[in-house]
mmCIF file of C-alpha atoms in Angstrom:
data_model
loop_
_atom_site.group_PDB
_atom_site.id
_atom_site.type_symbol
_atom_site.label_atom_id
_atom_site.label_comp_id
_atom_site.label_asym_id
_atom_site.label_seq_id
_atom_site.Cartn_x
_atom_site.Cartn_y
_atom_site.Cartn_z
ATOM 1 C CA MET A 1 124.234 102.088 56.427
ATOM 2 C CA ALA A 2 127.207 100.287 58.237
ATOM 3 C CA GLY A 3 127.412 96.572 60.387
ATOM 4 C CA ILE A 4 130.169 96.524 63.382
ATOM 5 C CA SER A 5 131.059 92.687 64.482
ATOM 6 C CA TYR A 6 132.463 92.682 67.687
ATOM 7 C CA VAL A 7 136.563 91.995 67.960
ATOM 8 C CA THR A 8 138.511 90.739 70.630
ATOM 9 C CA PRO A 9 140.738 92.957 72.639
ATOM 10 C CA CYS A 10 144.810 93.787 71.772
ATOM 11 C CA GLU A 11 147.205 95.081 73.505
ATOM 12 C CA CYS A 12 147.738 98.153 71.661
ATOM 13 C CA GLU A 13 147.776 102.369 71.888
ATOM 14 C CA ARG A 14 148.666 103.118 68.315
ATOM 15 C CA LYS A 15 147.645 100.849 65.046
ATOM 16 C CA TRP A 16 146.085 100.795 61.834
ATOM 17 C CA ILE A 17 143.689 99.242 61.790
ATOM 18 C CA ARG A 18 142.174 97.172 58.137
ATOM 19 C CA ALA A 19 138.339 97.164 57.121
ATOM 20 C CA VAL A 20 136.862 95.714 54.380
ATOM 21 C CA GLU A 21 133.730 97.166 52.974
ATOM 22 C CA ILE A 22 131.350 93.773 52.776
ATOM 23 C CA GLY A 23 128.268 95.008 50.939
ATOM 24 C CA SER A 24 126.543 98.081 52.260
ATOM 25 C CA GLY A 25 127.525 96.585 55.985
ATOM 26 C CA LEU A 26 131.903 97.235 57.459
ATOM 27 C CA ARG A 27 133.057 94.206 58.882
ATOM 28 C CA ILE A 28 136.720 95.452 60.959
ATOM 29 C CA SER A 29 139.289 91.929 59.179
ATOM 30 C CA ARG A 30 142.814 91.968 61.081
ATOM 31 C CA LEU A 31 145.034 94.731 62.532
ATOM 32 C CA ALA A 32 147.897 95.569 59.998
ATOM 33 C CA ASP A 33 150.957 97.582 60.269
ATOM 34 C CA ARG A 34 151.644 101.614 60.575
ATOM 35 C CA GLN A 35 152.723 102.052 57.892
ATOM 36 C CA TYR A 36 150.708 103.959 54.383
ATOM 37 C CA ARG A 37 149.818 100.859 52.600
ATOM 38 C CA ARG A 38 147.464 100.898 49.056
ATOM 39 C CA PHE A 39 144.213 100.349 49.551
ATOM 40 C CA ASP A 40 141.522 99.945 46.872
ATOM 41 C CA PHE A 41 138.515 102.284 47.311
ATOM 42 C CA SER A 42 136.160 99.552 49.118
ATOM 43 C CA GLU A 43 137.882 99.403 52.144
ATOM 44 C CA LYS A 44 138.803 101.938 55.015
ATOM 45 C CA LEU A 45 141.905 102.772 57.231
ATOM 46 C CA PHE A 46 141.334 102.333 60.602
ATOM 47 C CA GLN A 47 143.389 104.510 63.957
ATOM 48 C CA VAL A 48 143.191 103.610 67.152
ATOM 49 C CA SER A 49 143.419 106.828 69.472
ATOM 50 C CA ALA A 50 142.238 104.790 72.776
ATOM 51 C CA PHE A 51 141.575 100.768 74.926
ATOM 52 C CA SER A 52 140.652 100.534 78.440
ATOM 53 C CA SER A 53 138.664 99.059 80.622
ATOM 54 C CA GLY A 54 137.754 96.617 77.777
ATOM 55 C CA ARG A 55 136.261 99.352 75.197
ATOM 56 C CA LEU A 56 137.832 100.654 71.296
ATOM 57 C CA SER A 57 137.771 103.577 70.807
ATOM 58 C CA PHE A 58 138.360 104.046 66.995
ATOM 59 C CA GLY A 59 137.428 107.024 63.327
ATOM 60 C CA PHE A 60 138.114 106.261 60.252
ATOM 61 C CA ARG A 61 138.754 108.438 57.361
ATOM 62 C CA ASP A 62 138.107 107.243 53.843
ATOM 63 C CA LYS A 63 141.150 107.840 52.029
ATOM 64 C CA PRO A 64 144.340 106.770 53.863
ATOM 65 C CA LEU A 65 145.749 110.851 53.029
ATOM 66 C CA ALA A 66 142.753 112.942 54.003
ATOM 67 C CA SER A 67 143.436 115.093 56.946
ATOM 68 C CA LYS A 68 141.500 114.624 59.244
ATOM 69 C CA PHE A 69 139.316 111.425 60.340
ATOM 70 C CA ARG A 70 135.464 111.582 59.857
ATOM 71 C CA ARG A 71 133.604 109.853 62.134
ATOM 72 C CA PHE A 72 133.803 108.033 65.380
ATOM 73 C CA VAL A 73 132.958 104.104 66.210
ATOM 74 C CA ASN A 74 133.387 103.050 69.896
ATOM 75 C CA MET A 75 132.509 99.142 70.375
ATOM 76 C CA ALA A 76 132.333 97.411 73.474
ATOM 77 C CA LEU A 77 135.089 94.821 73.786
ATOM 78 C CA VAL A 78 134.899 92.774 77.554
ATOM 79 C CA ASP A 79 134.470 94.316 80.140
ATOM 80 C CA GLU A 80 133.383 92.204 82.287
ATOM 81 C CA ARG A 81 131.649 94.729 85.225
ATOM 82 C CA PRO A 82 128.591 94.409 85.246
ATOM 83 C CA SER A 83 126.268 98.169 84.835
ATOM 84 C CA TYR A 84 122.650 99.200 86.701
ATOM 85 C CA GLY A 85 123.544 96.789 89.369
ATOM 86 C CA LEU A 86 122.293 93.200 87.803
ATOM 87 C CA GLN A 87 124.547 90.782 89.086
ATOM 88 C CA VAL A 88 126.363 88.453 86.299
ATOM 89 C CA PRO A 89 129.496 85.833 86.016
ATOM 90 C CA THR A 90 132.404 87.836 86.288
ATOM 91 C CA ASN A 91 134.667 85.019 84.080
ATOM 92 C CA SER A 92 132.054 84.044 81.267
ATOM 93 C CA ARG A 93 132.725 86.135 77.812
ATOM 94 C CA VAL A 94 130.799 88.474 75.750
ATOM 95 C CA LEU A 95 127.868 86.888 73.103
ATOM 96 C CA ALA A 96 129.487 87.183 69.546
ATOM 97 C CA TYR A 97 127.134 89.885 67.694
ATOM 98 C CA ASP A 98 126.790 92.503 64.493
ATOM 99 C CA LEU A 99 125.280 95.817 64.598
ATOM 100 C CA VAL A 100 123.630 96.569 61.732
ATOM 101 C CA GLN A 101 123.261 100.475 61.918
ATOM 102 C CA GLY A 102 120.998 102.553 59.687
ATOM 103 C CA ALA A 103 122.650 105.767 57.468
ATOM 104 C CA LEU A 104 121.540 108.362 59.553
ATOM 105 C CA VAL A 105 122.809 106.471 63.268
ATOM 106 C CA ARG A 106 125.624 108.419 63.972
ATOM 107 C CA TRP A 107 126.722 106.587 67.600
ATOM 108 C CA SER A 108 128.878 106.552 70.589
ATOM 109 C CA SER A 109 128.550 104.680 73.286
ATOM 110 C CA LEU A 110 130.857 106.748 75.981
ATOM 111 C CA LYS A 111 129.402 107.621 78.636
ATOM 112 C CA GLY A 112 129.167 112.001 79.807
ATOM 113 C CA LYS A 113 127.364 112.002 75.227
ATOM 114 C CA SER A 114 125.065 114.447 75.291
ATOM 115 C CA ALA A 115 123.005 113.038 72.087
ATOM 116 C CA PRO A 116 120.691 110.498 73.119
ATOM 117 C CA ASP A 117 121.728 106.976 72.045
ATOM 118 C CA PRO A 118 119.791 105.973 68.499
ATOM 119 C CA PRO A 119 116.663 103.329 69.041
ATOM 120 C CA THR A 120 117.827 100.239 68.633
ATOM 121 C CA ALA A 121 116.322 96.653 68.590
ATOM 122 C CA VAL A 122 117.122 93.222 69.406
ATOM 123 C CA LEU A 123 117.570 90.191 66.899
ATOM 124 C CA LEU A 124 117.398 86.436 69.060
ATOM 125 C CA HIS A 125 117.445 84.136 66.640
ATOM 126 C CA GLY A 126 116.223 80.452 67.961
ATOM 127 C CA ILE A 127 117.232 76.452 68.901
ATOM 128 C CA LEU A 128 119.961 75.967 65.635
ATOM 129 C CA GLY A 129 119.995 79.184 64.762
ATOM 130 C CA CYS A 130 122.452 81.930 64.576
ATOM 131 C CA ARG A 131 122.382 85.708 64.476
ATOM 132 C CA LYS A 132 123.178 84.959 60.125
ATOM 133 C CA ASN A 133 118.944 83.716 59.930
ATOM 134 C CA TRP A 134 118.401 87.360 60.277
ATOM 135 C CA GLY A 135 121.566 89.459 59.034
ATOM 136 C CA SER A 136 119.503 89.910 55.251
ATOM 137 C CA PHE A 137 116.027 90.931 57.532
ATOM 138 C CA SER A 138 117.314 93.755 59.685
ATOM 139 C CA ARG A 139 119.035 95.055 56.552
ATOM 140 C CA ARG A 140 116.108 96.241 54.871
ATOM 141 C CA LEU A 141 114.961 96.486 58.200
ATOM 142 C CA ALA A 142 117.892 99.405 58.207
ATOM 143 C CA GLN A 143 117.246 100.966 54.876
ATOM 144 C CA GLU A 144 113.600 101.510 55.352
ATOM 145 C CA PHE A 145 114.579 103.119 59.082
ATOM 146 C CA PRO A 146 118.108 104.757 58.903
ATOM 147 C CA MET A 147 117.794 105.778 62.529
ATOM 148 C CA TRP A 148 117.867 103.329 63.815
ATOM 149 C CA GLN A 149 120.976 100.109 64.904
ATOM 150 C CA PHE A 150 119.844 96.683 65.024
ATOM 151 C CA LEU A 151 121.701 94.131 67.259
ATOM 152 C CA LEU A 152 121.987 90.298 66.443
ATOM 153 C CA VAL A 153 123.433 88.048 68.974
ATOM 154 C CA ASP A 154 124.521 84.055 68.386
ATOM 155 C CA LEU A 155 123.154 83.009 71.941
ATOM 156 C CA ARG A 156 125.019 80.204 74.097
ATOM 157 C CA CYS A 157 126.108 76.880 72.235
ATOM 158 C CA HIS A 158 125.464 78.485 69.360
ATOM 159 C CA GLY A 159 126.856 79.728 66.383
ATOM 160 C CA GLU A 160 130.313 82.083 67.025
ATOM 161 C CA SER A 161 129.639 81.761 70.916
ATOM 162 C CA ALA A 162 129.854 78.564 71.410
ATOM 163 C CA SER A 163 133.055 78.454 71.872
ATOM 164 C CA LEU A 164 132.563 80.939 74.565
ATOM 165 C CA ASN A 165 132.730 77.704 77.562
ATOM 166 C CA LYS A 166 129.472 79.359 79.486
ATOM 167 C CA ASP A 167 128.886 78.274 82.589
ATOM 168 C CA GLY A 168 125.569 76.631 83.297
ATOM 169 C CA PRO A 169 123.202 75.487 83.228
ATOM 170 C CA HIS A 170 122.194 76.316 79.693
ATOM 171 C CA THR A 171 118.570 78.056 79.880
ATOM 172 C CA VAL A 172 116.337 80.478 78.772
ATOM 173 C CA ALA A 173 117.101 82.492 81.901
ATOM 174 C CA SER A 174 120.867 82.352 81.748
ATOM 175 C CA ALA A 175 120.338 83.134 78.004
ATOM 176 C CA ALA A 176 118.291 86.464 78.905
ATOM 177 C CA LEU A 177 121.547 87.203 81.293
ATOM 178 C CA ASP A 178 123.821 87.055 77.918
ATOM 179 C CA VAL A 179 121.715 89.095 76.835
ATOM 180 C CA LEU A 180 121.275 91.676 78.689
ATOM 181 C CA LYS A 181 124.916 91.595 80.425
ATOM 182 C CA LEU A 182 126.380 92.003 75.901
ATOM 183 C CA VAL A 183 123.141 95.840 75.672
ATOM 184 C CA ARG A 184 124.822 97.104 79.325
ATOM 185 C CA GLN A 185 128.556 96.203 77.971
ATOM 186 C CA LEU A 186 127.852 97.929 74.989
ATOM 187 C CA ARG A 187 125.694 100.577 76.628
ATOM 188 C CA ILE A 188 122.823 100.002 74.977
ATOM 189 C CA THR A 189 119.056 100.708 76.120
ATOM 190 C CA PRO A 190 117.213 98.570 74.154
ATOM 191 C CA ARG A 191 113.226 98.962 72.383
ATOM 192 C CA VAL A 192 112.378 97.087 70.209
ATOM 193 C CA LEU A 193 113.291 93.119 71.522
ATOM 194 C CA ILE A 194 112.866 90.747 68.376
ATOM 195 C CA GLY A 195 112.771 87.126 69.333
ATOM 196 C CA HIS A 196 111.710 84.061 67.151
ATOM 197 C CA SER A 197 110.838 80.857 68.842
ATOM 198 C CA PHE A 198 113.315 79.328 71.134
ATOM 199 C CA GLY A 199 114.377 83.386 71.039
ATOM 200 C CA GLY A 200 111.118 84.822 71.630
ATOM 201 C CA LYS A 201 110.769 83.108 75.440
ATOM 202 C CA VAL A 202 114.401 85.015 75.661
ATOM 203 C CA ALA A 203 113.158 88.410 74.969
ATOM 204 C CA LEU A 204 110.688 87.845 77.457
ATOM 205 C CA SER A 205 112.562 86.446 80.222
ATOM 206 C CA MET A 206 114.589 89.650 79.102
ATOM 207 C CA VAL A 207 111.829 91.636 80.838
ATOM 208 C CA ASP A 208 110.988 89.073 83.817
ATOM 209 C CA GLN A 209 114.747 89.965 84.538
ATOM 210 C CA ALA A 210 115.084 93.833 84.460
ATOM 211 C CA ALA A 211 112.145 95.546 83.390
ATOM 212 C CA LYS A 212 113.833 98.786 85.049
ATOM 213 C CA PRO A 213 117.341 99.496 83.543
ATOM 214 C CA PHE A 214 114.858 99.161 79.609
ATOM 215 C CA ALA A 215 113.524 102.145 78.006
ATOM 216 C CA ARG A 216 109.448 103.291 78.332
ATOM 217 C CA PRO A 217 108.187 101.853 76.460
ATOM 218 C CA VAL A 218 110.102 98.935 74.712
ATOM 219 C CA ARG A 219 108.050 96.856 71.765
ATOM 220 C CA VAL A 220 108.524 92.775 72.935
ATOM 221 C CA TRP A 221 108.193 90.279 69.584
ATOM 222 C CA VAL A 222 107.996 86.885 70.448
ATOM 223 C CA LEU A 223 107.553 85.385 66.972
ATOM 224 C CA ASP A 224 105.925 81.499 66.843
ATOM 225 C CA ALA A 225 105.693 80.776 70.505
ATOM 226 C CA THR A 226 103.562 80.683 73.458
ATOM 227 C CA PRO A 227 104.891 81.468 76.396
ATOM 228 C CA GLY A 228 103.981 78.250 78.889
ATOM 229 C CA LYS A 229 104.545 74.517 78.365
ATOM 230 C CA VAL A 230 105.657 74.233 74.232
ATOM 231 C CA ARG A 231 104.032 71.340 72.685
ATOM 232 C CA ALA A 232 105.205 69.214 70.207
ATOM 233 C CA GLY A 233 104.055 69.273 66.536
ATOM 234 C CA GLY A 234 101.924 67.105 64.766
ATOM 235 C CA HIS A 235 102.562 63.894 62.533
ATOM 236 C CA GLY A 236 105.169 64.505 59.899
ATOM 237 C CA GLU A 237 106.303 68.076 60.982
ATOM 238 C CA ASP A 238 109.741 68.718 62.714
ATOM 239 C CA ARG A 239 110.421 68.070 66.059
ATOM 240 C CA PRO A 240 113.137 69.656 67.460
ATOM 241 C CA SER A 241 114.326 67.636 70.528
ATOM 242 C CA GLU A 242 114.447 64.606 67.600
ATOM 243 C CA LEU A 243 116.676 66.485 66.001
ATOM 244 C CA ILE A 244 119.131 67.086 68.637
ATOM 245 C CA GLU A 245 118.958 64.027 69.922
ATOM 246 C CA PHE A 246 119.970 63.096 66.267
ATOM 247 C CA LEU A 247 122.137 65.632 65.056
ATOM 248 C CA SER A 248 124.434 64.186 68.681
ATOM 249 C CA ARG A 249 124.205 60.140 67.823
ATOM 250 C CA MET A 250 125.791 62.124 64.621
ATOM 251 C CA PRO A 251 130.107 62.165 64.144
ATOM 252 C CA ARG A 252 131.633 64.923 65.153
ATOM 253 C CA GLN A 253 133.217 64.993 61.735
ATOM 254 C CA ILE A 254 131.483 65.212 59.051
ATOM 255 C CA SER A 255 132.296 64.101 54.960
ATOM 256 C CA SER A 256 129.313 65.599 53.151
ATOM 257 C CA LYS A 257 126.558 67.844 53.883
ATOM 258 C CA ARG A 258 125.085 66.426 51.353
ATOM 259 C CA ASP A 259 124.495 63.344 53.150
ATOM 260 C CA ILE A 260 124.051 64.524 56.325
ATOM 261 C CA ILE A 261 120.826 66.375 54.356
ATOM 262 C CA ALA A 262 120.150 63.949 53.715
ATOM 263 C CA SER A 263 120.117 61.401 56.922
ATOM 264 C CA LEU A 264 117.967 63.953 58.027
ATOM 265 C CA VAL A 265 115.795 63.533 55.109
ATOM 266 C CA HIS A 266 115.080 59.711 55.733
ATOM 267 C CA GLU A 267 114.399 60.175 59.343
ATOM 268 C CA GLY A 268 112.002 62.007 58.638
ATOM 269 C CA PHE A 269 112.945 65.511 58.591
ATOM 270 C CA SER A 270 111.018 68.365 55.803
ATOM 271 C CA PRO A 271 114.400 69.204 52.748
ATOM 272 C CA ASP A 272 114.413 72.671 54.090
ATOM 273 C CA VAL A 273 114.438 71.763 57.588
ATOM 274 C CA SER A 274 117.462 69.317 56.269
ATOM 275 C CA GLN A 275 119.800 71.750 54.942
ATOM 276 C CA TRP A 276 118.975 74.398 57.366
ATOM 277 C CA VAL A 277 120.581 73.034 59.792
ATOM 278 C CA ALA A 278 123.411 71.955 57.735
ATOM 279 C CA THR A 279 124.030 75.657 57.329
ATOM 280 C CA ASN A 280 125.611 75.330 60.796
ATOM 281 C CA LEU A 281 128.619 73.366 59.133
ATOM 282 C CA GLN A 282 131.582 74.783 59.098
ATOM 283 C CA ARG A 283 135.187 73.235 57.158
ATOM 284 C CA SER A 284 136.956 72.279 60.430
ATOM 285 C CA LYS A 285 140.573 73.543 61.341
ATOM 286 C CA THR A 286 142.219 70.132 63.129
ATOM 287 C CA SER A 287 141.141 68.392 60.288
ATOM 288 C CA GLU A 288 143.350 67.005 57.603
ATOM 289 C CA SER A 289 140.944 66.675 54.746
ATOM 290 C CA SER A 290 140.293 69.418 53.125
ATOM 291 C CA SER A 291 136.709 68.032 53.142
ATOM 292 C CA SER A 292 135.793 67.325 56.337
ATOM 293 C CA PHE A 293 133.132 69.582 58.113
ATOM 294 C CA SER A 294 131.734 69.944 62.351
ATOM 295 C CA TRP A 295 129.135 71.778 63.587
ATOM 296 C CA ILE A 296 129.405 75.200 64.944
ATOM 297 C CA PHE A 297 126.916 74.399 67.846
ATOM 298 C CA ASP A 298 127.539 73.246 71.694
ATOM 299 C CA LEU A 299 124.965 70.589 71.312
ATOM 300 C CA ASP A 300 124.986 68.962 74.866
ATOM 301 C CA GLY A 301 124.421 72.470 75.922
ATOM 302 C CA ILE A 302 120.985 73.649 73.149
ATOM 303 C CA SER A 303 120.030 70.798 74.624
ATOM 304 C CA ASP A 304 119.463 71.767 77.832
ATOM 305 C CA MET A 305 118.277 74.708 76.760
ATOM 306 C CA TYR A 306 115.498 73.236 74.822
ATOM 307 C CA ARG A 307 114.820 72.006 77.883
ATOM 308 C CA SER A 308 114.185 74.628 79.612
ATOM 309 C CA TYR A 309 112.419 76.543 76.600
ATOM 310 C CA GLU A 310 109.905 73.593 77.605
ATOM 311 C CA GLU A 311 109.117 73.775 81.213
ATOM 312 C CA THR A 312 109.579 77.631 81.934
ATOM 313 C CA SER A 313 107.179 80.055 81.566
ATOM 314 C CA LEU A 314 106.271 83.047 81.263
ATOM 315 C CA TRP A 315 103.145 84.072 81.732
ATOM 316 C CA LYS A 316 103.402 86.308 84.796
ATOM 317 C CA VAL A 317 105.022 88.335 82.279
ATOM 318 C CA VAL A 318 101.638 88.618 79.454
ATOM 319 C CA GLU A 319 99.065 88.671 82.569
ATOM 320 C CA ASP A 320 100.942 91.311 84.054
ATOM 321 C CA VAL A 321 102.882 93.499 81.806
ATOM 322 C CA PRO A 322 105.588 95.986 83.396
ATOM 323 C CA ARG A 323 104.396 99.750 82.446
ATOM 324 C CA GLY A 324 105.683 100.964 79.376
ATOM 325 C CA VAL A 325 105.913 97.311 78.301
ATOM 326 C CA HIS A 326 104.240 96.258 75.287
ATOM 327 C CA VAL A 327 104.276 92.290 73.893
ATOM 328 C CA ASP A 328 103.153 91.065 70.558
ATOM 329 C CA PHE A 329 102.758 87.584 69.641
ATOM 330 C CA LEU A 330 102.818 86.360 66.143
ATOM 331 C CA LYS A 331 101.229 83.046 65.125
ATOM 332 C CA ALA A 332 102.746 81.485 62.291
ATOM 333 C CA GLU A 333 99.099 79.930 59.953
ATOM 334 C CA ARG A 334 101.306 76.780 59.062
ATOM 335 C CA SER A 335 102.929 76.559 62.188
ATOM 336 C CA LEU A 336 105.042 73.673 63.138
ATOM 337 C CA HIS A 337 104.180 73.936 66.957
ATOM 338 C CA ARG A 338 101.178 73.301 67.577
ATOM 339 C CA TRP A 339 99.589 76.401 69.204
ATOM 340 C CA ALA A 340 96.813 74.755 71.809
ATOM 341 C CA LEU A 341 92.790 77.456 71.735
ATOM 342 C CA GLU A 342 93.948 77.179 75.751
ATOM 343 C CA ASP A 343 97.469 79.620 75.067
ATOM 344 C CA ILE A 344 94.825 81.416 72.526
ATOM 345 C CA GLN A 345 92.429 82.513 74.706
ATOM 346 C CA ARG A 346 94.236 82.785 77.451
ATOM 347 C CA ILE A 347 96.865 85.683 75.467
ATOM 348 C CA HIS A 348 93.743 87.343 74.602
ATOM 349 C CA ALA A 349 92.718 87.378 78.733
ATOM 350 C CA ALA A 350 95.148 89.390 78.832
ATOM 351 C CA GLU A 351 94.569 91.852 75.902
ATOM 352 C CA GLU A 352 91.580 92.788 77.905
ATOM 353 C CA LEU A 353 93.801 93.566 80.976
ATOM 354 C CA ALA A 354 96.791 94.304 79.912
ATOM 355 C CA ALA A 355 97.528 98.030 80.811
ATOM 356 C CA GLU A 356 96.202 101.339 78.764
ATOM 357 C CA GLU A 357 99.492 104.043 79.104
ATOM 358 C CA GLY A 358 102.142 102.103 77.178
ATOM 359 C CA ALA A 359 101.682 98.441 78.239
ATOM 360 C CA GLY A 360 99.756 95.359 76.232
ATOM 361 C CA VAL A 361 99.155 92.732 74.938
ATOM 362 C CA GLN A 362 98.557 92.148 71.279
ATOM 363 C CA MET A 363 97.489 88.469 68.836
ATOM 364 C CA HIS A 364 98.830 89.373 64.994
ATOM 365 C CA VAL A 365 98.395 85.698 62.862
ATOM 366 C CA LEU A 366 101.340 85.734 59.683
ATOM 367 C CA GLU A 367 99.260 84.403 56.896
ATOM 368 C CA ASP A 368 101.278 81.588 54.469
ATOM 369 C CA ALA A 369 104.340 81.380 56.541
ATOM 370 C CA GLY A 370 105.265 78.126 58.469
ATOM 371 C CA HIS A 371 107.221 77.964 61.691
ATOM 372 C CA TRP A 372 110.357 79.866 60.182
ATOM 373 C CA VAL A 373 108.253 83.227 59.747
ATOM 374 C CA HIS A 374 111.371 85.087 58.838
ATOM 375 C CA ALA A 375 112.938 83.066 56.024
ATOM 376 C CA ASP A 376 109.010 81.649 54.403
ATOM 377 C CA ASN A 377 107.108 84.942 54.273
ATOM 378 C CA PRO A 378 109.442 87.464 54.740
ATOM 379 C CA ASP A 379 107.650 90.412 53.093
ATOM 380 C CA GLY A 380 104.055 89.598 55.642
ATOM 381 C CA LEU A 381 106.984 89.341 58.309
ATOM 382 C CA PHE A 382 108.680 92.799 57.768
ATOM 383 C CA GLY A 383 104.830 95.012 57.088
ATOM 384 C CA ILE A 384 103.761 93.528 60.480
ATOM 385 C CA LEU A 385 107.096 94.783 62.037
ATOM 386 C CA SER A 386 107.241 97.743 60.483
ATOM 387 C CA SER A 387 104.568 100.002 62.032
ATOM 388 C CA THR A 388 106.358 99.030 65.352
ATOM 389 C CA PHE A 389 109.989 101.646 64.188
ATOM 390 C CA HIS A 390 106.743 104.051 62.382
ATOM 391 C CA GLY A 391 105.126 103.994 65.680
ATOM 392 C CA PHE A 392 108.512 105.094 67.929
ATOM 393 C CA GLN A 393 109.703 107.190 65.778
ATOM 394 C CA LYS A 394 106.322 109.334 65.101
ATOM 395 C CA LYS A 395 107.118 109.481 70.220
#
């Protein structure tokens, strides 16, 4: 399995790139000079072979003195030219992402290749999350399904994408458009979209905005979210809107993660959610104090995004599913968000109305799990999602 993170453009024709293998993944770390150096066995030496139009092609060899490159990888950097005729802003930058590849993936994004792209799944996090939420789960999928690759994305205002200065409005639709732009730049055609909570609506919006460029069939998984009005949990459960509002009142510089967790618990948020929120703190680069932390997300933008999540309705996608699209809803048994009986009945009605040839709607329940399905019951979630990848491999 290999993992690829995006890199930023550089003005270069032929330079050496040093990459360090981390666990079972591969991450580009920095440019090295052109001279040969002594490397540890855990490192590989890369050589840039081309750089044009925002795309970088390079090959690597296992040892510096090997005579031939053994494998080539092509990565999209920042190519603002839209494809497939979809109008996207030309002043925005590409989202931060990781591409986790199974061991049997041999992928090139260069046009003109006769070999088809490997099947790709896009995994989308929820509000106040980041692509790292899917890290271990995606690696497990890549091990089980080595012919697949998995694209993990930091949505706008989240994680490493928070620094991209995306123009507003910050909505479900704009977040979906960002991801559509990224997959076009990477020349990837997703076969599976998996979105948790807010990310589930983003996945539905991707289908709504750009169904035609998607391959057929395409499977969409909406994890613990409904396509319509959001109904917050009852007394004693975590409230995302209140959490965002509380965090916005906190100082920009935090002296202690422990103090933040204690403050969140004192405010009535669960210990698990409080500890999870604290993972979004990073050591401040601007502060003189080495113990100072700052948030890695844009809370103002996230507040707008959550408001859009509450208000956006995508029932039209579910009740008139495009041919070749299958939408699966997964409800957590102990969900933090109330699933109204009306919503469940409406989804079941959509199941009966969906076209039989490749299109459909289906409802699932994940036992022994709260809203954070990939953390609460990863084995159960893996078992349910695995049928999707097994199904595609048989076709």
